[in-house]
Amino acid sequence: MSIITRARARSVGLPHKRPNPFDNEAFLGYLLLVPTVLVLSIFLAFPFIYGVVLSTTSTEVGDEVLGRFVALANYLFEMARDGVFRTAFVNTFSYTFYTTIVKFVLGLSMALLLNQVFPAQRFVRAALLLPWIIPSVLSTLAWRWMFDPTFSVINWVMNSGLHLPICHGSTTCVNWLGTPGTAMLAMMIVNIWRGTPFYGIAFLAGLQTIPTDLYEAARVDGATRWRQFLHITLPMLRPVLLVVILLSTILTFADFQLPWVLTRGAPYNSTQLLATWAYTIAIPGNQLSIGAAVSLFLFPVLTVVIGVVLLLLRRPE
Amino acid sequence: MAEAQVPQQVGGAGWLRRRQRGPRGRIEIGDPFLARLFRIYIPVCFFVLVTLFPFYWMLITSIKSDTELLDFNQLPIFVRQPTLKNYEHLFTQTFFPHWALNTAIVAVVSTTISLFCSILAGYSLGRLRFRGANWIGWAIFVTYLVPPTLLFLGMAKLIQVFVLYNNLWSLILTYPTFLIPFCTWLLIGYFKGIPRELEESALVDGATRIQAMVRIAIPLALPGILSAGMFAFTLSWNEYLYSLIFMNDPISKTIPVGVTQDLIRGDEFFWGELMAAALLGSIPVAMLYSFFVDYFVAGMTAGAVKG
């Protein structure tokens, strides 16, 4: 093999070169993956497997070794006995479902707006993306202050600014985070405020890949704006819409920071989600293995969503 | 008709140039001002107002004195006697400077580690042809979709085994688990977008594979690396769950954890101070982002839309 190479190299007059293993694409390809695979298998694969094992035992905080093996007892206990778990389960679904719909509609309108021409466009685009950049713990704190029971600026605006009749002339009429219904609503509002920019910017990018000829042709044929939107924009945008919705579903479904900082599941567990409940049981509640079981309830749903994302992302090569 | 081409989203710059002089950049004839007012200007103002109000409220709250903060007889949306007392208190009476330093160290180091790993992996998976490359690429993408909520208990065990509680290394080592998959995924797209011919001509001229990678492919992917780095920095600056669990010592906390735990004493909220901390904690990412907003948007586009 090397003789042939050397002979060829001589014949075209190139200086003799030893075959370098790094020039082999496969060898180099695997070599470059080593750091990533190493980090991910230690810090990602291990915690995941450990979590699964943990959920089948009875282990508490402070135990040096894993507790007794109890198979699926933790899962069954949660499903059969734990009322809070059921609330959290339902809440997680409704929180994800409603916020996703609203973020989708608002994000699409934001993208359509930003695709128009108007003054100060760069400023507006930067400003609208801001909620998505800022640490959500910090912006959620600001919202918590805006929803304060006595000094809520939102109540103040509703009463003194807009004179809404529901306020009865008082600035403390709605106890946003203190009553179950409004607490969930408040949590959804903050999630929507934070998540919409992601939809908006991603959709905007999708909009700008639609060839303008299509719109010009439609206009020549006398199509109204609405029909153009329905028959050109939406179908052309479909792949982007689906991928963004699914990615956002995953993030919202497993959301911890926002609900934890805003309400911690209060009042009466009405805003408890699977993520916050898993944490509450495991860390302050000391029941590690039950917490692990609760968090693993996220897994089947996430698997389905991830599977759909992968199918959609698979580009025809 | 040159403008009507589908823009290359990978490069980022094309995406921006297009915005300024594309055919959409004209105000249509026969589109009266009144129609534009209702269709564009009013909705835009509404979006901007709702988006920015919480930040305005943070700022106003942070420069109010305690008496003014709790006085709703005056207009609460303005401040009459601005004061920096809250900021002064934050810097002298709390560990806020420590938290800021911790957050910065963790963000910079974990971003560096993640970028190193994901540049190599991104090049390997986006550029080199070998058995299983596609499969590994998808596997890394799937790990990006596994949230910390699912991993935190196992992660806590790992940190306990390594005896890293209250040590910044616990965060520096765990953050790459969500940074590397994301950055790698973004960079695979960038490396795929660089024409193969450029590297091949270097190989013909006698460069080794590694020289071609270091001198040609990586410099050309710099916009992508920059936006991946910014995402990584922002994500680690914002992280909450891991640092909430691993950092219990008041001095070793990061900003989000310190602010939510140590600035709230029992049921008592010191809102002026809290909002001052929230504002200061937001400024570094906001600054970073205002300088590089275009890379940020382009990177988001490449990552989210192109997949």
XYZ file of C-alpha atoms in Angstrom:
624
model
C 0.000 0.000 0.000
C 2.670 2.434 1.076
C 4.879 1.308 -1.782
C 2.235 2.244 -4.286
C 1.717 5.649 -2.693
C 5.407 6.316 -2.659
C 5.768 5.232 -6.232
C 2.911 7.524 -7.281
C 4.305 10.405 -5.304
C 7.636 9.971 -7.026
C 6.123 9.681 -10.429
C 4.443 13.114 -10.246
C 7.459 14.604 -8.542
C 5.850 15.413 -5.161
C 8.106 15.271 -2.087
C 7.698 12.086 -0.114
C 5.133 12.399 2.637
C 4.314 9.872 5.343
C 0.606 9.013 5.445
C -0.813 11.112 8.285
C -3.533 9.396 10.359
C -5.197 12.768 10.878
C -5.831 12.976 7.150
C -8.124 9.990 7.442
C -11.616 11.508 7.670
C -13.109 8.722 9.741
C -10.256 8.724 12.270
C -10.292 12.501 12.641
C -14.089 12.504 12.762
C -14.214 10.174 15.745
C -11.282 11.873 17.432
C -12.932 15.304 17.334
C -16.045 13.857 18.963
C -14.158 12.524 21.975
C -14.473 15.601 24.278
C -18.185 16.026 23.570
C -19.030 12.369 24.022
C -16.951 12.237 27.191
C -18.670 15.231 28.795
C -22.148 14.145 27.732
C -21.775 10.552 28.880
C -20.481 11.525 32.322
C -22.750 14.472 33.001
C -25.824 13.528 31.008
C -26.117 9.794 30.555
C -25.136 9.011 34.139
C -27.581 11.415 35.831
C -30.381 10.185 33.619
C -29.772 6.505 34.330
C -29.232 7.234 38.002
C -32.559 9.077 38.061
C -34.344 6.082 36.578
C -32.741 3.719 39.079
C -33.442 6.123 41.939
C -37.126 6.210 41.070
C -37.424 2.449 41.606
C -36.028 2.553 45.147
C -36.953 4.138 48.421
C -34.187 6.649 49.015
C -34.241 9.781 51.136
C -31.953 12.787 51.410
C -28.869 11.860 53.420
C -28.875 8.178 52.514
C -25.368 7.182 51.545
C -26.475 4.320 49.304
C -29.628 3.664 47.346
C -32.582 2.499 49.399
C -34.622 -0.674 49.041
C -35.699 -1.704 45.516
C -39.435 -1.075 45.237
C -39.973 -1.488 41.473
C -42.823 0.754 40.311
C -44.248 1.421 43.770
C -43.285 5.122 43.696
C -45.075 5.643 40.403
C -48.140 3.754 41.554
C -48.158 5.652 44.848
C -48.077 8.963 43.003
C -50.845 7.999 40.637
C -53.114 6.431 43.224
C -52.552 8.404 46.419
C -51.103 11.808 45.697
C -53.812 14.372 44.963
C -51.264 17.125 44.417
C -49.604 15.020 41.752
C -52.870 14.751 39.840
C -53.374 18.519 40.074
C -49.813 19.102 38.907
C -50.250 16.684 36.034
C -53.406 18.387 34.781
C -51.916 21.845 35.383
C -48.809 21.023 33.363
C -50.930 20.076 30.383
C -53.256 23.065 30.545
C -50.345 25.465 31.196
C -48.520 24.132 28.131
C -51.621 23.948 25.947
C -53.055 27.430 26.529
C -49.762 29.300 26.540
C -48.663 27.569 23.341
C -51.827 28.606 21.518
C -51.564 32.236 22.630
C -47.823 32.426 21.970
C -48.432 30.992 18.515
C -51.068 33.587 17.604
C -49.159 36.514 19.122
C -45.837 35.326 17.685
C -47.298 35.019 14.216
C -48.786 38.517 14.401
C -45.480 39.844 15.731
C -43.642 38.265 12.796
C -46.122 39.633 10.249
C -45.756 43.099 11.795
C -41.961 43.023 11.851
C -42.013 41.975 8.220
C -43.585 45.342 7.321
C -41.786 48.640 6.871
C -42.073 51.246 9.606
C -39.830 53.758 11.367
C -37.402 52.646 14.106
C -37.606 49.069 12.930
C -34.274 47.947 14.361
C -35.142 49.357 17.767
C -38.531 47.657 17.769
C -37.049 44.323 16.788
C -34.404 44.523 19.502
C -36.948 45.630 22.112
C -39.388 42.858 21.308
C -36.725 40.190 21.705
C -35.685 41.471 25.134
C -37.943 39.320 27.381
C -36.454 36.211 25.866
C -32.860 37.294 26.617
C -33.175 38.553 30.182
C -32.739 35.926 32.941
C -36.263 34.683 33.471
C -35.795 34.485 37.227
C -35.189 38.240 37.323
C -37.989 39.243 34.976
C -40.377 36.914 36.792
C -39.485 38.716 40.024
C -40.497 41.982 38.374
C -43.820 40.397 37.423
C -44.266 39.122 40.950
C -43.936 42.686 42.146
C -46.397 43.805 39.475
C -48.861 41.207 40.780
C -48.317 42.248 44.417
C -51.502 41.887 46.545
C -51.470 45.483 47.814
C -49.270 47.453 45.440
C -50.028 45.835 42.111
C -49.387 48.311 39.325
C -51.657 46.214 37.111
C -54.567 46.751 39.482
C -53.663 50.407 39.646
C -53.817 50.701 35.856
C -57.096 48.787 35.707
C -58.660 50.999 38.364
C -57.159 54.473 38.149
C -56.068 54.362 34.537
C -58.839 52.507 32.768
C -61.594 52.805 35.423
C -62.636 49.211 34.879
C -65.856 48.409 36.792
C -64.440 45.099 38.158
C -62.139 47.097 40.414
C -64.930 48.876 42.331
C -62.675 51.883 42.676
C -60.015 50.024 44.653
C -56.418 49.276 43.723
C -56.354 46.017 45.681
C -59.362 44.387 44.047
C -57.642 41.442 42.327
C -55.299 39.375 44.471
C -53.506 37.987 41.431
C -51.219 35.431 43.021
C -53.399 34.779 46.076
C -56.450 33.200 44.451
C -56.228 29.920 42.515
C -57.816 30.999 39.225
C -55.972 34.262 38.789
C -52.662 32.762 39.958
C -52.726 30.297 37.073
C -53.731 33.100 34.715
C -50.883 35.281 35.984
C -48.396 32.459 35.487
C -49.602 31.971 31.931
C -49.362 35.712 31.225
C -45.721 35.785 32.340
C -44.923 32.694 30.285
C -46.555 34.229 27.214
C -44.746 37.534 27.751
C -41.445 35.705 27.913
C -42.015 33.121 25.177
C -43.656 35.123 22.395
C -40.431 36.770 21.110
C -38.967 33.348 20.314
C -41.976 32.520 18.151
C -41.938 36.003 16.612
C -38.306 35.994 15.536
C -38.319 32.399 14.326
C -41.484 32.998 12.292
C -40.029 36.218 10.909
C -37.021 34.291 9.658
C -39.396 31.813 8.040
C -41.435 34.597 6.433
C -38.355 36.062 4.811
C -37.578 32.842 2.992
C -40.894 32.948 1.097
C -40.190 34.148 -2.467
C -41.920 37.479 -3.148
C -42.915 36.403 -6.659
C -45.675 34.343 -5.106
C -47.239 37.447 -3.555
C -46.783 39.458 -6.730
C -48.471 36.759 -8.782
C -51.307 36.540 -6.269
C -51.763 40.309 -6.325
C -51.936 40.295 -10.124
C -54.644 37.670 -9.850
C -56.528 39.968 -7.482
C -56.069 38.021 -4.227
C -56.813 39.977 -1.042
C -54.277 40.211 1.797
C -56.247 37.678 3.786
C -56.305 35.158 0.940
C -52.574 35.707 0.351
C -51.968 34.944 4.018
C -54.170 31.869 3.914
C -52.925 30.368 0.668
C -49.276 31.474 0.505
C -47.946 32.483 3.912
C -49.404 29.710 6.047
C -48.578 26.753 3.759
C -45.066 28.045 3.076
C -44.459 28.618 6.768
C -45.788 25.245 7.868
C -42.469 23.489 8.636
C -41.197 26.427 10.717
C -44.489 26.698 12.571
C -44.456 23.038 13.517
C -40.849 22.936 14.663
C -41.161 26.081 16.764
C -44.366 24.874 18.405
C -42.820 21.539 19.292
C -39.577 23.022 20.648
C -41.549 25.475 22.737
C -43.829 22.708 23.970
C -40.825 20.854 25.354
C -39.492 23.956 27.097
C -42.860 24.933 28.568
C -43.698 21.419 29.632
C -40.567 21.145 31.747
C -40.617 24.764 32.934
C -39.285 25.174 36.464
C -37.809 28.650 36.954
C -40.854 30.708 36.157
C -43.478 28.860 38.259
C -41.027 28.396 41.120
C -40.151 32.079 41.357
C -43.665 33.353 40.744
C -45.805 31.144 42.991
C -44.016 27.960 44.148
C -47.260 26.132 43.463
C -49.274 28.327 45.810
C -52.091 28.994 46.556
C -53.245 25.500 47.588
C -51.119 23.832 44.886
C -53.300 25.435 42.233
C -50.236 26.404 40.174
C -48.225 23.281 40.956
C -46.571 21.790 37.853
C -44.755 18.466 37.495
C -41.377 20.211 37.551
C -42.051 22.220 40.695
C -43.708 19.272 42.432
C -40.771 16.980 41.651
C -38.410 19.534 43.164
C -40.660 20.174 46.177
C -40.915 16.495 47.044
C -37.280 15.667 46.393
C -35.285 18.538 47.892
C -37.282 20.374 50.572
C -39.422 17.220 51.115
C -36.417 14.859 51.376
C -38.096 12.047 49.404
C -35.577 11.728 46.617
C -36.936 8.649 44.914
C -40.524 9.874 44.796
C -39.295 13.157 43.315
C -37.377 11.217 40.692
C -40.518 9.272 39.833
C -42.524 12.500 39.484
C -39.947 14.084 37.185
C -39.819 10.920 35.080
C -43.516 11.277 34.365
C -42.360 14.042 32.031
C -40.389 11.552 30.027
C -43.031 9.670 27.993
C -44.628 12.934 26.891
C -41.276 14.443 25.991
C -40.359 11.305 24.047
C -43.451 11.628 21.890
C -42.795 15.318 21.266
C -39.114 14.709 20.504
C -40.057 11.917 18.091
C -42.375 14.257 16.212
C -39.683 16.982 16.110
C -37.174 14.531 14.681
C -39.572 13.350 11.993
C -40.318 16.921 10.979
C -36.700 18.056 11.047
C -35.488 15.206 8.898
C -34.798 17.113 5.731
C -34.974 15.242 2.459
C -31.319 15.075 1.433
C -34.885 39.422 -9.585
C -31.734 38.800 -7.649
C -33.349 39.872 -4.387
C -36.053 37.277 -4.681
C -33.645 34.442 -3.998
C -34.060 32.519 -0.815
C -31.559 34.095 1.566
C -28.841 31.981 3.095
C -29.762 31.929 6.738
C -26.602 30.245 7.767
C -24.310 33.175 7.080
C -26.460 35.624 8.980
C -25.230 38.673 7.112
C -27.343 37.905 4.058
C -30.375 37.722 6.240
C -29.788 41.262 7.415
C -28.834 42.859 4.164
C -31.966 41.504 2.659
C -34.146 43.201 5.213
C -32.980 46.600 4.199
C -33.338 46.520 0.466
C -35.540 43.571 -0.393
C -38.728 44.042 -2.383
C -40.662 43.976 0.897
C -38.775 47.116 1.813
C -41.102 49.392 -0.137
C -44.232 51.045 1.067
C -46.871 49.960 -1.381
C -48.663 52.500 -3.533
C -52.319 52.803 -2.649
C -51.744 52.025 1.027
C -53.180 55.045 2.849
C -51.701 56.243 6.134
C -54.880 55.514 8.046
C -54.848 51.873 6.951
C -51.206 51.575 7.944
C -51.973 53.205 11.281
C -54.445 50.501 12.226
C -52.662 47.637 10.546
C -49.105 48.428 11.639
C -48.415 51.383 13.930
C -50.980 50.747 16.651
C -50.224 47.001 16.990
C -46.471 47.720 17.029
C -46.919 50.296 19.792
C -49.030 47.810 21.733
C -46.373 45.088 21.463
C -43.549 47.450 22.449
C -45.489 48.834 25.392
C -46.395 45.432 26.837
C -42.887 44.083 26.247
C -40.995 46.954 27.817
C -43.278 47.883 30.708
C -41.872 45.302 33.177
C -38.371 46.636 32.536
C -39.549 50.203 33.055
C -41.225 49.115 36.276
C -37.996 47.447 37.446
C -36.077 50.666 36.841
C -38.660 52.954 38.464
C -39.016 50.688 41.497
C -35.274 50.446 41.988
C -34.820 54.235 42.269
C -37.782 54.886 44.552
C -37.424 55.419 48.266
C -39.346 53.092 50.583
C -41.985 55.676 51.426
C -42.623 56.489 47.814
C -42.755 52.807 46.894
C -45.748 52.201 49.119
C -47.641 55.373 48.305
C -50.383 54.802 45.780
C -52.034 58.179 46.223
C -49.547 59.707 43.820
C -49.024 58.425 40.300
C -46.995 55.251 40.918
C -45.624 55.089 37.394
C -43.343 58.077 37.926
C -40.703 58.754 40.508
C -40.563 62.111 42.282
C -37.335 61.904 44.266
C -35.047 59.360 42.675
C -32.501 57.781 45.012
C -29.648 55.316 44.627
C -30.073 54.052 48.178
C -31.239 50.605 47.008
C -28.155 50.129 44.867
C -25.879 51.323 47.643
C -27.517 48.896 50.035
C -27.197 46.078 47.529
C -23.461 46.581 47.206
C -22.632 47.221 50.846
C -25.101 45.080 52.815
C -25.490 41.979 50.637
C -23.252 39.534 48.799
C -24.422 40.831 45.445
C -20.881 41.626 44.168
C -19.848 38.037 44.977
C -22.878 36.641 43.180
C -22.156 38.763 40.125
C -18.559 37.595 40.050
C -19.586 33.947 40.491
C -22.131 34.187 37.713
C -19.603 35.793 35.381
C -16.876 33.235 36.109
C -19.231 30.304 35.636
C -20.707 31.742 32.445
C -17.325 32.509 30.873
C -15.638 29.228 31.778
C -18.540 26.951 30.920
C -19.053 28.819 27.641
C -15.383 28.365 26.764
C -15.457 24.652 27.542
C -18.682 24.183 25.597
C -17.426 26.132 22.588
C -14.223 24.101 22.478
C -16.115 20.819 22.523
C -18.813 21.893 20.114
C -16.510 23.490 17.531
C -14.682 20.177 17.248
C -17.861 18.128 17.260
C -19.627 20.507 14.895
C -16.763 20.335 12.424
C -16.614 16.583 12.673
C -20.334 16.056 12.151
C -20.943 18.824 9.654
C -17.877 18.319 7.510
C -16.282 14.920 7.683
C -17.762 11.845 6.087
C -17.631 8.787 8.267
C -19.844 5.944 9.330
C -22.417 6.906 11.955
C -21.937 10.679 11.692
C -25.603 11.269 10.972
C -26.718 9.049 13.777
C -24.450 10.756 16.321
C -25.701 14.158 15.162
C -29.281 13.191 15.920
C -28.310 11.702 19.263
C -26.716 15.003 20.282
C -29.826 16.862 19.183
C -32.004 14.614 21.316
C -29.890 15.366 24.384
C -30.574 19.065 23.773
C -34.253 18.305 24.243
C -33.797 16.582 27.613
C -34.528 19.285 30.204
C -32.644 19.790 33.501
C -35.936 19.092 35.263
C -35.454 15.459 34.318
C -31.792 15.276 35.265
C -31.387 17.321 38.435
C -31.556 14.476 40.952
C -28.959 12.362 39.176
C -26.847 15.464 38.735
C -27.053 16.176 42.461
C -25.764 12.668 43.158
C -22.865 13.177 40.770
C -21.904 16.457 42.432
C -22.095 14.737 45.806
C -19.771 11.969 44.581
C -17.282 14.528 43.289
C -17.631 16.560 46.547
C -18.306 19.752 44.625
C -21.194 21.259 46.594
C -20.783 25.021 47.008
C -17.975 24.909 44.506
C -18.181 26.866 41.271
C -16.839 23.803 39.449
C -20.135 22.031 40.074
C -21.816 24.567 37.788
C -18.947 24.877 35.318
C -19.045 21.112 34.754
C -22.820 20.674 34.599
C -23.777 23.635 32.402
C -22.056 22.150 29.324
C -24.662 19.352 29.376
C -27.226 21.752 27.973
C -24.776 24.110 26.223
C -22.806 21.586 24.147
C -25.806 19.949 22.435
C -27.218 23.334 21.504
C -23.938 24.841 20.254
C -22.982 21.692 18.380
C -26.321 21.607 16.639
C -25.977 25.239 15.626
C -22.401 24.822 14.412
C -23.111 21.695 12.359
C -25.372 23.927 10.264
C -22.682 26.590 9.881
C -19.975 24.140 8.888
C -22.309 22.543 6.368
C -22.857 25.975 4.812
C -19.163 26.554 4.043
C -18.298 25.424 0.489
C -16.304 22.213 0.492
C -14.110 23.442 -2.384
C -12.294 25.947 -0.170
C -10.913 23.219 2.048
C -10.295 20.825 -0.809
C -8.124 23.336 -2.618
C -6.073 23.760 0.554
C -5.659 19.983 0.776
C -4.488 19.873 -2.829
C -1.949 22.573 -2.015
C -0.442 20.288 0.594
C -2.187 21.346 3.808
C -3.112 18.620 6.265
C -6.739 18.038 7.275
C -6.137 19.727 10.602
C -4.537 22.763 8.960
C -7.510 23.015 6.614
C -9.840 22.918 9.597
C -7.966 25.412 11.759
C -6.978 27.878 9.061
C -9.976 27.752 6.731
C -13.155 26.178 8.085
C -13.046 27.576 11.634
C -12.319 31.211 10.617
C -15.127 31.033 8.068
C -17.526 29.740 10.725
C -16.656 32.617 13.066
C -20.097 34.292 12.882
C -21.639 30.992 13.891
C -19.140 30.487 16.684
C -19.849 33.992 17.942
C -23.585 33.458 18.072
C -23.176 30.020 19.644
C -20.949 31.625 22.272
C -23.524 34.307 22.981
C -26.289 31.777 23.362
C -24.143 29.699 25.667
C -23.223 32.738 27.764
C -26.845 33.842 28.033
C -28.085 30.358 28.904
C -25.525 29.897 31.644
C -26.147 33.412 32.972
C -29.849 32.538 33.231
C -29.544 29.047 34.693
C -31.403 28.503 37.948
C -32.239 24.913 38.918
C -28.721 23.479 39.201
C -27.303 26.437 41.077
C -30.352 26.409 43.367
C -29.503 22.846 44.370
C -25.691 22.934 44.381
C -25.037 26.342 45.925
C -26.202 26.865 49.484
C -23.388 28.956 50.831
C -24.391 32.671 50.637
C -21.014 33.632 49.162
C -20.931 31.048 46.400
C -24.397 31.664 44.909
C -25.106 32.971 41.452
C -27.227 36.068 40.847
C -30.578 34.357 40.190
C -30.276 32.122 43.259
C -28.845 34.800 45.522
C -31.530 37.278 44.569
C -34.429 34.887 45.075
C -33.115 33.393 48.305
C -31.125 35.987 50.219
C -32.896 39.188 49.248
C -36.220 37.743 50.370
C -36.196 37.303 54.123
C -39.064 35.108 55.177
C -42.189 36.682 53.763
C -40.644 40.103 53.536
C -39.824 41.393 50.091
C -37.488 44.343 49.753
C -38.770 45.326 46.376
C -36.521 48.325 45.783
C -33.428 46.251 46.382
C -34.830 43.241 44.507
C -35.582 45.300 41.440
C -32.170 46.968 41.585
C -30.577 43.515 41.637
C -32.833 42.285 38.834
C -31.894 45.255 36.692
C -28.166 44.938 37.355
C -28.323 41.187 36.734
C -29.993 41.784 33.387
C -27.619 44.456 32.130
C -24.664 42.240 31.060
C -26.789 40.023 28.816
C -28.767 42.991 27.527
C -25.538 44.830 26.638
C -23.990 41.808 25.008
C -27.129 41.315 23.063
C -27.532 44.940 21.966
C -24.035 44.889 20.469
C -24.532 41.627 18.645
C -28.286 41.534 18.124
C -27.887 40.624 14.482
C -25.687 37.618 15.165
C -28.066 36.612 17.881
C -31.067 36.692 15.600
C -29.198 34.969 12.802
C -28.012 32.266 15.176
C -31.477 31.746 16.550
C -32.749 31.442 13.026
C -30.117 28.920 12.062
C -30.656 26.888 15.206
C -34.404 27.005 15.504
C -35.585 27.136 11.945
C -33.019 25.349 9.899
C -32.680 22.624 12.481
